Every structure is written in structure tokens, then in C-alpha cells.
């Protein structure tokens, strides 16, 4: 056993790295006004996406991402062996109700904003282990569903603090299969993170709560793989925002690891300064959309060779915050490599 | 690829079936008064389990289950390669906060009451694929946290309908590793379910909502493995309750499959009639506790040879119910076999 993982290491190495066959990114109105607008597969200018509730709109975003990705690799969704997906809502309804429509085997995940990385890591294990031929990894979020889930009714018009992040309205979906040598992106390593909690209790400063989890997983991945930050074209976290990104680099610097220059955060890439989102974007849909809109295309087209995609999730709930609990966070990471350089 | 799964089948066959090394079941006051009381590893007569909130009490149940299981196989919890767990609460806080204390790699799941089966199925894939040497699969629920999550504040004293089920206060945890030939229970097959929705909108009749999902997964498992109900010492669903159990047998009968006699439901085993729970027990913790308190010991001691453990989850949320959505449900199943007969 342990053919893929050396004892004592947290990082899984895939002997025959699963291939990302296709991917799709879907976004909302604010995303359509941001710097990545032209990279999305589909954008909605209507917050409801033509549905009657925001929750249904989020389900629609997931559905569009999954069906667009499946369409790109020329397979009907019903042919999927497994759908692994999650979102921020109580009881993960955006994912469960979307899975109802897909009619494929479905395993629900909860990793908060780390969900896209969690689903990719598990999907790669399912493919490399020979348990599934095609797996879809998906995550979503919606600004309006998240606001009423975590904060205030939107109509209340509460003022946002400087450290607050803006939940992305969007979804990303990737379809993974066994390596065929014909496609451009492979998933070579995966690391499931340990939960970290440095005692942050401010639910409007999730970047600070998540930075230690991001650092722990990235440090462990670099150490296990014997690589340095400079071995990557980018170490992309999602979503620490501006505050959390600064803290991540400071934590790394303390241990003599220089992440500046190579580290970028999906939460600071989705929107630009004039969009007034304060510390950046967040939500499962942010890193999922940035990955599927931008990063995978860069790898696929050979403009980047190797990146770390490190999803970070804050695991509190409105109940735990009301009860005075601090905010635990987790970070799952995968290494994605372009096949262009090797072939 | 596909060494473990034949193309076109939904059921995964493990070439070297992972072994359940140890397990533990923890329960609350009502569970301590029920027919399985003597089978639990630990019982709390205090609803708070000595904590200050019900949510913390549920975290304590999970923690006790995980640590007791680890202790039984003589390993420190910190040695786990992966913890796969979930619960019913918004943002799965019982699991996320418990994982914080365990300090091991953690992937959060959401499968409602199917979570124990989902975590066992994924854990077996992680072990058989060589991605992890020891994985803990865990789930929990707590009557009081679930009532305030899904229904009314407990102080309101709402009357329960005849079809309502009583959420179990409890947790179960299993530790899986590669087959060693020394232990008595192996996980031989796993099937991830497709979401089913027959249009039930009564959140107090989840048995009816879940029965079609249970039937679909059991039918598919029997067909894929070429087995008949009589090949098993029991087909245990968790948790359809009395109403859902009758519907499951009716759905099967319509297709000429006789489940009566071999089918039992964890929701009808945890409490007895004089405990006034109406249609039975429910909650992630119910099937997790019945499995870990009773079924695995029966297999381990050779009193049963082979069972299907089919976890059923209703994937609605308070929000989706308020919005008039019907209740989708999923069922994941695993086949568990005693090694006693073969060695």
C-alpha cells in the first residue's frame, strides 16, 4: 500500500497524474465588470440568473459550469462517474439541488472557500485509484445567498468593514479523468490540510483567520515535495484577500520562506480597486472561477508550467460566531502542471 | 485504469478490501434508555455533555467517538492520515471544530444522514488507492442542535407529527486501514448514490423523501454485484424510520425484489416504541451509532457474515423548505463483510 504517498508525509503524489479534461467558469454581474470578465465562459448580468430566488440562481451557476465543462469534452453530464461539489450555504443546498438535476453519483463536500481545492484533490484520488473514469469537481457561491446566510438581510444595508471581503457570484467546474497524454493540464500532487485556529473572532476578517491554514499547508507541500517557491510560476491562494495575503507572506518570512513575487491570491484577482470590494473577493466561487477562467487556460496554453492552487476555507457558522467561538480554517492544495513543456 | 470499477457500473469493488480496524459509538440520554444502550462505548446522561452549548456538546460526542476508536487500535489520533467527517449543522461546525482539536488532515463532507456511509465509502477509496494508511470516518448529530437548525426553538415546544423522526444524539467513528488479515471486518464494495426527488415537500416526513434514494442505490448495488437480498444477513438503511422503510419495501416489491425479512432500518433500532419517537430515529449520528455500537461487532464476532449499510440523507435546508422546494435525497451504500468465515 501507500503506493502514492510516502509514510509520514501529508502530500499525495500521483504516480500517473490525473488529467483535467475540461473546465468552465461562470460569473455574475460584478464579475462581468472585473478584470477577468473576458476569461469567463458565461456571465449573468441578472443577480437572479432568471430564477425566482438567489439560492436557485446559485444552483443555476453550478449547473451552467458543470454542463459547459462536460460539453467542452464532448460528453453528456449523465456519463460522469461522480460529482464532488460544495458551497457555503447551510446543508449545501446549492450543490445538493444541482446534483438532483444531474442524475449522477454525487458526494457532497463542505470546505467553505477551500471547496474547489478539496473537490479537485478528492477527484484526483478517485481517478488515480481507478474508482472513477470521469469525475467533476465543482464549487459555487453567490453574494446574495452568502450575505443572508452569514451576515445581514441585504435590505438592511449594513456597512462593510475595511477587512471584509466580497463574496463572489460564480462557479467553476473541472472534469478529471485518467492521464491520456493529449491534454495540457495534470494534477500531480494533493495535500489535505490540518485545521488551524489562531483565535480570530472577527467574522469580517476571514483573511486573518485563514492565513495560518494557508501557510501550514503550503509549507508542508513545499517540504514534502522538496520544492521551493521559485519552482512555481505562481502559488495561488483562494481567498485570503489583501489582509490575509500580507499575513501569509509574513508567516512564511518568519520561517525564511520568501513567498512575495510568487504568491497571488484569487481574492485579489477577481475584482479591481475601483469596484470597492474592500479587502478583495471571497466565497467558494471565487477561487473556483479564477482557476477555471484564467489559471487552467494559462497552464493549458503553456504560458505557465506549474502552479500551486491552495484553497482556504473559514469553517465558522453564524451560530458558532454568535456563541463567541473563534474561527478555525483549513487549506487544501493541489499542484497543477502543464504538459506542454514535457511533450 | 478502472482497476477497481468496471465501466458502466456504479458500484466500486475493492480488490484488496480495506479493513475496519476499530470503531466506537457514543450516545446521549435517550440513547442510554433505548434497546442498544449496552452496546455503546460511552453514554452521556447530560444533554450538554458538560459543555456550555449544544453545539459544543455535539463536538464533544464526535471527539469521544474518534478518540475512543483510535485508542482501541492503539494509535494516537495525531497519527491519522485523514479525517473524513460531517454533520447536519449549517457549515458543518460540529465536524470542523472537532477537526481543529484533532490536528490531522481533514476533509469535510455533507451528506445529511447519509454521511457515515459517504465517509466510509470515501475512506475505503483513500486506503485502497494507497493515498492514506489510516483514515477515520465519522458523523454525528444532536437532537437539540438539529431542532434549532431545522425546526423550532426547543423552548417553543412544537408538537411533532406522526411521520416525524427523532434526531439521535450520538456519533460513530471508524478507523480504516489496508487489509492485514488480522481483523474481522472488511469493506468490499461501495456505491455513491444519485440524488432522487419524488416531490415530497413535508420536512416532517423525511422517510418518504429518502425511500426512493435508498431503493435506487440498493437496486443498483444488487444488480452491479450480481447478488440478491438473501445473500446478506441484513440490508441496513439509515434512517428511513417506519414510514420510509415501508415505502422502500413497496418500491422494491414493484420490481420483484423482496426486501422484507432482510431489510432493517437503523432509525427503527435505536429507540423502542415506549420512547415515543413517532416514526423512529434520524440524524447522521443514528446510523453512525447503530453501525459502530451493534452491526460492526456482530460482523467482527462472526454472528453476521455480510451486510449492506446504506446511509440515506435528505438534502433540504430550512431555506429550501421555506422557499417551497421539494426534498431531494441521496443514499450511499457499502458492503461490509466478516473475515471470520473465510480464514
XYZ file of C-alpha atoms in Angstrom, chain B residues 24-29 31 40 42-49 51 54-68 94 98 138-143 145 168-173 285:
48
model
C -16.661 3.481 18.617
C -20.190 4.673 19.313
C -21.184 7.473 21.664
C -24.737 8.402 22.645
C -26.872 10.732 24.741
C -29.581 10.320 27.339
C -29.956 6.534 23.533
C -22.440 1.922 23.239
C -19.878 5.856 26.009
C -23.169 7.439 27.054
C -23.934 10.902 28.396
C -26.926 11.483 30.646
C -26.361 15.261 30.366
C -27.597 16.826 27.091
C -24.768 19.375 27.306
C -22.100 16.681 27.825
C -20.145 21.821 27.726
C -25.497 22.050 22.491
C -23.179 22.597 19.529
C -20.148 22.113 21.766
C -21.847 19.000 23.156
C -22.122 17.589 19.638
C -18.432 18.362 19.034
C -17.672 16.510 22.261
C -19.613 13.454 21.037
C -17.539 13.386 17.836
C -14.327 13.851 19.743
C -15.136 10.982 22.117
C -16.020 8.684 19.212
C -12.826 9.495 17.279
C -10.507 9.246 20.276
C -12.121 6.038 21.576
C -19.587 20.035 14.689
C -13.750 18.808 16.188
C -17.075 9.924 11.389
C -20.530 11.501 11.665
C -22.646 12.995 14.412
C -25.952 14.585 15.272
C -27.572 16.025 18.381
C -31.304 16.307 18.959
C -28.722 21.286 17.673
C -30.311 10.910 17.516
C -27.805 12.418 19.909
C -24.710 10.482 19.113
C -21.673 9.873 17.000
C -19.874 6.953 15.447
C -16.297 6.748 14.207
C -25.484 10.138 14.413
